């Protein structure tokens, strides 16, 4: 029955019962009213109000459930839908709401995929520019310095060798930056090697990175490997920037035939910031894109643990 008819039927029956009682020989109202009659009428009105409140509460409960669901709706945790039950209008409302959520989640997934693709393309472009333009120029400077150092009088030679060394270090740094922008090793050597190289890069920052990478990982699609790599990269750079950690554990395990799990655990001061920055949001977006679950929790020792649970598509190796 529709909400309108439910409420109407309930009110109509209460009014009809009250009218019948007033017409019946048991209830009379004299003029002026006697105390006993006033009490009977008051009790009657009270009973009607109570019945009204009870029925309205029950009839409107689905609306409250829906509003609760609406308040909880979170596009970064998709797939949760309100249950369509109750009066016809409510079922209709819940269905409309669920369809709206479907559309919003789809649109969000498409736009985040587009943003991630654009970001990757931009990074590749930057990495190429750095490698091909700046890298080549620095290499030329390095060769010139070497030639100069060989030709120069002895008193200048030491300084020139120093300049050569600085240029070589800059070139190494440039290669590291380019690798971070475009993890070429990911395609050439696979995820485990790329993560090992990443761990080695971060180990220079001042904390120890201990990695435990399963030897036998299932074959993952390229975009899944890239997402895992980027999440590890952001988690490690957060540990370097915010945690004041002494040790970071980086794990990639093939936990079951259906899942691979990435864990980055630091022993730093913990992630207490209420607001998520673009880094953590980016990790969530990437997790969503590949259907993975991301959780960021405090460890028992007060540090931060970032876990990414990635479903393995199809049959694992
Ligand atoms: N491993 C961590 N240890 C301590 N604090 C962290 C850690 N990771 C993140 N945070 C906190 O969470 C905030 C948001 O992180 P993030 O979204 O990556 O943004 P950003 O790194 O640009 O500040 C950080 O500013 C920091 O306060
Ligand atoms: Mg960050």
CSV table of C-alpha atoms and ligand atoms in Angstrom, one decimal:
chain,number,residue,atom,x,y,z
A,1,UNK,CA,0.0,0.0,0.0
A,2,UNK,CA,1.3,3.5,-0.8
A,3,UNK,CA,2.4,5.8,2.0
A,4,UNK,CA,-0.5,8.2,1.3
A,5,UNK,CA,-3.2,5.4,1.7
A,6,UNK,CA,-1.5,4.0,4.8
A,7,UNK,CA,-1.6,7.3,6.6
A,8,UNK,CA,-5.1,8.1,5.3
A,9,UNK,CA,-6.5,4.7,6.3
A,10,UNK,CA,-5.0,5.0,9.8
A,11,UNK,CA,-6.4,8.5,10.4
A,12,UNK,CA,-9.7,7.6,8.9
A,13,UNK,CA,-10.1,4.5,11.0
A,14,UNK,CA,-9.2,6.5,14.2
A,15,UNK,CA,-11.7,9.2,13.4
A,16,UNK,CA,-14.5,6.7,12.6
A,17,UNK,CA,-13.8,4.8,15.8
A,18,UNK,CA,-14.0,8.1,17.8
A,19,UNK,CA,-17.2,9.1,16.0
A,20,UNK,CA,-18.8,5.7,16.6
A,21,UNK,CA,-17.8,5.8,20.3
A,22,UNK,CA,-19.3,9.3,20.7
A,23,UNK,CA,-22.6,8.1,19.0
A,24,UNK,CA,-22.7,4.9,21.2
A,25,UNK,CA,-24.8,4.9,24.4
A,26,UNK,CA,-21.6,4.4,26.5
A,27,UNK,CA,-20.2,7.8,26.0
A,28,UNK,CA,-22.3,10.9,26.5
A,29,UNK,CA,-21.1,14.5,26.9
A,30,UNK,CA,-23.4,16.6,29.1
A,31,UNK,CA,-23.5,20.4,29.1
A,32,UNK,CA,-21.8,21.6,31.3
A,33,UNK,CA,-19.3,18.8,31.0
A,34,UNK,CA,-18.9,16.5,34.0
A,35,UNK,CA,-15.4,15.7,35.3
A,36,UNK,CA,-15.8,12.0,34.6
A,37,UNK,CA,-16.8,12.7,30.9
A,38,UNK,CA,-13.9,15.1,30.5
A,39,UNK,CA,-11.5,12.3,31.7
A,40,UNK,CA,-13.0,9.8,29.3
A,41,UNK,CA,-12.7,12.3,26.3
A,42,UNK,CA,-9.1,13.1,27.4
A,43,UNK,CA,-8.1,9.4,27.6
A,44,UNK,CA,-9.7,8.9,24.1
A,45,UNK,CA,-7.8,11.8,22.6
A,46,UNK,CA,-4.6,10.5,24.2
A,47,UNK,CA,-5.1,7.0,22.8
A,48,UNK,CA,-5.8,8.4,19.3
A,49,UNK,CA,-2.6,10.5,19.5
A,50,UNK,CA,-0.5,7.5,20.6
A,51,UNK,CA,-1.9,5.3,17.9
A,52,UNK,CA,-1.3,8.1,15.4
A,53,UNK,CA,2.4,8.5,16.5
A,54,UNK,CA,3.0,4.8,16.5
A,55,UNK,CA,1.7,4.2,13.0
A,56,UNK,CA,3.4,7.3,11.5
A,57,UNK,CA,6.7,6.3,13.1
A,58,UNK,CA,6.4,2.8,11.5
A,59,UNK,CA,5.3,4.2,8.1
A,60,UNK,CA,8.1,6.8,8.0
A,61,UNK,CA,10.9,4.4,9.2
A,62,UNK,CA,12.0,3.5,5.7
A,63,UNK,CA,12.5,7.2,5.0
A,64,UNK,CA,14.8,7.5,8.0
A,65,UNK,CA,16.7,4.4,6.8
A,66,UNK,CA,17.1,5.9,3.4
A,67,UNK,CA,18.3,9.3,4.8
A,68,UNK,CA,20.8,7.4,6.9
A,69,UNK,CA,22.1,5.5,3.8
A,70,UNK,CA,22.2,8.8,1.8
A,71,UNK,CA,24.3,10.4,4.6
A,72,UNK,CA,26.7,7.4,4.5
A,73,UNK,CA,27.0,7.3,0.7
A,74,UNK,CA,30.6,7.6,-0.2
A,75,UNK,CA,31.8,7.4,-3.8
A,76,UNK,CA,35.3,6.3,-2.7
A,77,UNK,CA,33.7,3.1,-1.2
A,78,UNK,CA,31.4,2.2,-4.1
A,79,UNK,CA,28.9,-0.7,-4.3
A,80,UNK,CA,26.8,0.0,-1.2
A,81,UNK,CA,23.1,0.3,-2.0
A,82,UNK,CA,20.0,1.1,0.0
A,83,UNK,CA,17.5,-1.7,0.3
A,84,UNK,CA,14.2,-1.2,-1.6
A,85,UNK,CA,11.4,-2.1,0.9
A,86,UNK,CA,8.3,-0.6,2.4
A,87,UNK,CA,5.5,1.5,0.7
A,88,UNK,CA,5.5,1.9,-3.1
A,89,UNK,CA,6.8,5.6,-3.0
A,90,UNK,CA,9.7,4.5,-0.8
A,91,UNK,CA,10.6,1.6,-3.1
A,92,UNK,CA,10.5,4.1,-6.0
A,93,UNK,CA,12.6,6.7,-4.1
A,94,UNK,CA,15.2,4.0,-3.1
A,95,UNK,CA,15.5,2.8,-6.7
A,96,UNK,CA,16.0,6.3,-8.0
A,97,UNK,CA,18.6,6.9,-5.4
A,98,UNK,CA,20.4,3.7,-6.3
A,99,UNK,CA,20.3,4.5,-10.0
A,100,UNK,CA,21.8,7.9,-9.2
A,101,UNK,CA,24.6,6.2,-7.2
A,102,UNK,CA,25.3,3.8,-10.1
A,103,UNK,CA,25.6,6.8,-12.5
A,104,UNK,CA,27.8,8.8,-10.2
A,105,UNK,CA,30.1,5.9,-9.4
A,106,UNK,CA,30.5,5.2,-13.1
A,107,UNK,CA,31.2,8.8,-14.0
A,108,UNK,CA,33.7,9.0,-11.2
A,109,UNK,CA,35.5,5.8,-12.3
A,110,UNK,CA,35.7,7.1,-15.8
A,111,UNK,CA,37.0,10.6,-14.8
A,112,UNK,CA,39.5,9.2,-12.4
A,113,UNK,CA,40.8,6.8,-15.1
A,114,UNK,CA,41.1,9.7,-17.4
A,115,UNK,CA,43.0,11.8,-14.8
A,116,UNK,CA,45.3,8.9,-14.0
A,117,UNK,CA,46.0,8.3,-17.7
A,118,UNK,CA,46.7,12.0,-18.3
A,119,UNK,CA,49.0,12.1,-15.2
A,120,UNK,CA,51.0,9.1,-16.4
A,121,UNK,CA,51.3,10.6,-19.9
A,122,UNK,CA,52.6,13.8,-18.5
A,123,UNK,CA,55.1,12.0,-16.3
A,124,UNK,CA,56.3,10.0,-19.3
A,125,UNK,CA,56.7,13.2,-21.3
A,126,UNK,CA,58.6,14.9,-18.4
A,127,UNK,CA,60.8,11.8,-18.0
A,128,UNK,CA,61.6,11.8,-21.7
A,129,UNK,CA,62.4,15.5,-21.8
A,130,UNK,CA,64.7,15.1,-18.7
A,131,UNK,CA,66.5,12.2,-20.2
A,132,UNK,CA,66.8,13.3,-23.8
A,133,UNK,CA,67.3,17.1,-23.3
A,134,UNK,CA,68.8,17.8,-19.9
A,135,UNK,CA,70.5,14.4,-19.6
A,136,UNK,CA,72.2,14.7,-23.0
A,137,UNK,CA,73.3,18.3,-22.2
A,138,UNK,CA,74.8,17.2,-18.9
A,139,UNK,CA,76.6,14.2,-20.6
A,140,UNK,CA,78.1,16.7,-23.1
A,141,UNK,CA,79.3,18.9,-20.2
A,142,UNK,CA,80.7,15.9,-18.5
A,143,UNK,CA,82.7,14.9,-21.6
A,144,UNK,CA,83.9,18.5,-22.1
A,145,UNK,CA,85.0,18.7,-18.5
A,146,UNK,CA,86.9,15.4,-18.9
A,147,UNK,CA,88.7,16.8,-22.0
A,148,UNK,CA,89.5,20.1,-20.2
A,149,UNK,CA,90.8,18.3,-17.2
A,150,UNK,CA,93.1,16.2,-19.4
A,151,UNK,CA,94.4,19.4,-21.1
A,152,UNK,CA,94.4,21.8,-18.2
A,153,UNK,CA,97.6,22.8,-16.2
A,154,UNK,CA,98.0,20.8,-13.0
A,155,UNK,CA,96.9,23.6,-10.7
A,156,UNK,CA,93.4,23.6,-12.4
A,157,UNK,CA,93.1,19.9,-12.8
A,158,UNK,CA,91.8,19.2,-9.3
A,159,UNK,CA,89.0,21.7,-9.5
A,160,UNK,CA,88.0,20.5,-12.9
A,161,UNK,CA,87.9,16.9,-11.6
A,162,UNK,CA,85.6,18.2,-8.8
A,163,UNK,CA,83.3,19.8,-11.3
A,164,UNK,CA,83.3,16.6,-13.3
A,165,UNK,CA,82.3,14.7,-10.2
A,166,UNK,CA,79.4,17.1,-9.3
A,167,UNK,CA,78.1,16.8,-12.9
A,168,UNK,CA,78.2,13.0,-12.7
A,169,UNK,CA,76.2,13.1,-9.4
A,170,UNK,CA,73.7,15.5,-11.0
A,171,UNK,CA,73.3,13.1,-13.9
A,172,UNK,CA,72.7,10.2,-11.5
A,173,UNK,CA,70.1,12.2,-9.6
A,174,UNK,CA,68.5,13.1,-12.9
A,175,UNK,CA,68.3,9.5,-13.9
A,176,UNK,CA,66.7,8.6,-10.5
A,177,UNK,CA,64.1,11.4,-11.0
A,178,UNK,CA,63.4,10.2,-14.5
A,179,UNK,CA,63.0,6.6,-13.2
A,180,UNK,CA,60.6,7.8,-10.5
A,181,UNK,CA,58.6,9.6,-13.2
A,182,UNK,CA,58.5,6.7,-15.6
A,183,UNK,CA,59.2,3.3,-13.9
A,184,UNK,CA,60.7,1.8,-17.1
A,185,UNK,CA,62.0,-1.1,-15.0
A,186,UNK,CA,58.4,-2.1,-14.5
A,187,UNK,CA,58.1,-3.0,-18.2
A,188,UNK,CA,61.6,-4.4,-18.5
A,189,UNK,CA,62.2,-6.3,-15.3
A,190,UNK,CA,58.7,-6.5,-13.7
A,191,UNK,CA,57.1,-5.2,-10.5
A,192,UNK,CA,59.4,-6.9,-8.0
A,193,UNK,CA,62.6,-5.4,-9.5
A,194,UNK,CA,61.0,-2.0,-9.9
A,195,UNK,CA,60.0,-2.1,-6.2
A,196,UNK,CA,63.5,-3.2,-5.2
A,197,UNK,CA,65.0,-0.2,-7.1
A,198,UNK,CA,62.4,2.1,-5.5
A,199,UNK,CA,63.4,0.7,-2.0
A,200,UNK,CA,67.1,1.4,-2.9
A,201,UNK,CA,66.3,5.0,-3.9
A,202,UNK,CA,64.4,5.6,-0.7
A,203,UNK,CA,67.1,4.0,1.5
A,204,UNK,CA,69.2,7.0,0.6
A,205,UNK,CA,66.8,9.3,2.4
A,206,UNK,CA,67.8,8.2,5.8
A,207,UNK,CA,65.8,5.2,6.9
A,208,UNK,CA,66.4,1.5,6.3
A,209,UNK,CA,64.0,-0.1,3.8
A,210,UNK,CA,63.6,-3.8,4.4
A,211,UNK,CA,61.8,-5.5,1.5
A,212,UNK,CA,60.1,-8.9,1.4
A,213,UNK,CA,59.0,-9.5,-2.1
A,214,UNK,CA,57.5,-12.9,-3.0
A,215,UNK,CA,59.4,-14.6,-5.7
A,216,UNK,CA,56.5,-16.1,-7.4
A,217,UNK,CA,54.0,-13.4,-8.2
A,218,UNK,CA,51.1,-14.0,-10.5
A,219,UNK,CA,51.2,-12.1,-13.8
A,220,UNK,CA,49.3,-8.9,-13.3
A,221,UNK,CA,48.0,-6.5,-16.0
A,222,UNK,CA,50.2,-3.5,-16.6
A,223,UNK,CA,47.9,-1.0,-15.1
A,224,UNK,CA,47.6,-3.0,-11.9
A,225,UNK,CA,51.4,-3.2,-11.6
A,226,UNK,CA,51.6,0.5,-12.2
A,227,UNK,CA,49.0,1.2,-9.6
A,228,UNK,CA,50.8,-1.0,-7.0
A,229,UNK,CA,54.1,0.8,-7.9
A,230,UNK,CA,52.6,4.3,-7.5
A,231,UNK,CA,50.9,3.4,-4.2
A,232,UNK,CA,54.3,2.0,-2.9
A,233,UNK,CA,56.0,5.2,-4.1
A,234,UNK,CA,53.6,7.5,-2.4
A,235,UNK,CA,53.6,5.5,0.9
A,236,UNK,CA,57.4,5.5,0.9
A,237,UNK,CA,57.6,9.2,0.2
A,238,UNK,CA,55.1,9.9,3.0
A,239,UNK,CA,57.2,7.8,5.3
A,240,UNK,CA,60.2,9.9,4.2
A,241,UNK,CA,58.5,13.3,4.4
A,242,UNK,CA,56.2,12.9,7.5
A,243,UNK,CA,57.0,9.9,9.6
A,244,UNK,CA,60.6,10.5,10.9
A,245,UNK,CA,60.9,6.7,10.6
A,246,UNK,CA,64.1,4.7,11.2
A,247,UNK,CA,62.8,1.6,9.4
A,248,UNK,CA,60.3,0.9,6.7
A,249,UNK,CA,59.1,-2.5,5.7
A,250,UNK,CA,58.0,-3.0,2.2
A,251,UNK,CA,56.1,-6.3,1.5
A,252,UNK,CA,54.5,-7.6,-1.6
A,253,UNK,CA,53.0,-11.0,-1.1
A,254,UNK,CA,50.9,-13.4,-3.1
A,255,UNK,CA,48.6,-14.1,-0.1
A,256,UNK,CA,46.1,-16.4,-1.9
A,257,UNK,CA,45.3,-17.5,-5.4
A,258,UNK,CA,42.9,-14.5,-5.7
A,259,UNK,CA,45.0,-11.7,-4.1
A,260,UNK,CA,48.3,-9.9,-3.9
A,261,UNK,CA,49.0,-7.7,-0.9
A,262,UNK,CA,51.2,-4.7,-0.7
A,263,UNK,CA,52.2,-3.5,2.7
A,264,UNK,CA,54.4,-0.5,3.6
A,265,UNK,CA,54.9,-0.2,7.3
A,266,UNK,CA,56.9,2.5,9.0
A,267,UNK,CA,58.0,2.8,12.7
A,268,UNK,CA,57.5,6.6,12.7
A,269,UNK,CA,55.3,9.0,14.6
A,270,UNK,CA,52.0,7.8,13.0
A,271,UNK,CA,49.6,9.4,10.7
A,272,UNK,CA,47.4,11.6,12.8
A,273,UNK,CA,46.4,14.2,10.3
A,274,UNK,CA,42.6,14.3,9.9
A,275,UNK,CA,42.8,15.7,6.4
A,276,UNK,CA,43.9,13.5,3.6
A,277,UNK,CA,46.1,15.3,1.1
A,278,UNK,CA,46.4,14.7,-2.6
A,279,UNK,CA,48.8,11.9,-2.0
A,280,UNK,CA,46.5,9.7,0.0
A,281,UNK,CA,43.6,10.7,-2.2
A,282,UNK,CA,45.7,9.6,-5.2
A,283,UNK,CA,46.4,6.2,-3.6
A,284,UNK,CA,42.6,5.7,-3.0
A,285,UNK,CA,41.8,6.7,-6.6
A,286,UNK,CA,44.4,4.2,-8.0
A,287,UNK,CA,43.1,1.5,-5.7
A,288,UNK,CA,39.5,2.1,-6.9
A,289,UNK,CA,40.6,2.0,-10.5
A,290,UNK,CA,42.0,-1.6,-10.2
A,291,UNK,CA,39.3,-2.8,-7.8
A,292,UNK,CA,41.7,-3.0,-4.9
A,293,UNK,CA,41.1,-2.1,-1.2
A,294,UNK,CA,43.4,0.4,0.5
A,295,UNK,CA,43.7,0.8,4.2
A,296,UNK,CA,45.9,3.2,6.2
A,297,UNK,CA,46.2,2.2,9.9
A,298,UNK,CA,48.3,2.8,12.9
A,299,UNK,CA,50.6,0.0,13.7
A,300,UNK,CA,50.9,-1.5,17.2
A,301,UNK,CA,54.1,0.4,17.7
A,302,UNK,CA,52.7,3.8,16.8
A,303,UNK,CA,53.8,4.0,13.1
A,304,UNK,CA,51.8,3.8,10.0
A,305,UNK,CA,50.8,0.8,7.9
A,306,UNK,CA,49.5,1.2,4.3
A,307,UNK,CA,47.9,-1.9,2.9
A,308,UNK,CA,46.7,-2.5,-0.6
A,309,UNK,CA,44.8,-5.7,-1.2
A,310,UNK,CA,44.7,-6.3,-4.9
A,311,UNK,CA,42.4,-9.0,-6.5
A,312,UNK,CA,44.2,-11.1,-9.1
A,313,UNK,CA,42.1,-11.2,-12.3
A,314,UNK,CA,41.4,-14.7,-13.7
A,315,UNK,CA,43.3,-17.8,-12.6
A,316,UNK,CA,46.6,-17.1,-10.8
A,317,UNK,CA,49.8,-18.8,-11.8
B,1,LIG,N1,53.6,7.6,7.0
B,1,LIG,C1,53.1,8.7,7.6
B,1,LIG,N2,53.5,9.1,8.9
B,1,LIG,C2,53.0,10.2,9.4
B,1,LIG,N3,52.1,11.0,8.9
B,1,LIG,C3,51.7,10.7,7.6
B,1,LIG,C4,52.2,9.5,6.9
B,1,LIG,N4,51.5,9.5,5.8
B,1,LIG,C5,50.7,10.6,5.7
B,1,LIG,N5,50.8,11.3,6.8
B,1,LIG,C6,50.0,12.5,7.2
B,1,LIG,O1,48.9,12.6,6.3
B,1,LIG,C7,49.0,13.8,5.6
B,1,LIG,C8,48.4,13.6,4.2
B,1,LIG,O2,49.3,12.9,3.4
B,1,LIG,P1,49.3,13.0,1.8
B,1,LIG,O3,47.8,12.8,1.4
B,1,LIG,O4,50.2,12.1,1.2
B,1,LIG,O5,49.6,14.5,1.5
B,1,LIG,P2,51.1,15.2,1.5
B,1,LIG,O6,52.1,14.1,1.6
B,1,LIG,O7,51.1,15.9,0.2
B,1,LIG,O8,51.1,16.1,2.7
B,1,LIG,C9,50.4,14.3,5.6
B,1,LIG,O9,50.5,15.7,5.5
B,1,LIG,C10,50.9,13.8,6.9
B,1,LIG,O10,50.5,14.7,8.0
B,2,LIG,MG1,52.2,12.5,0.3
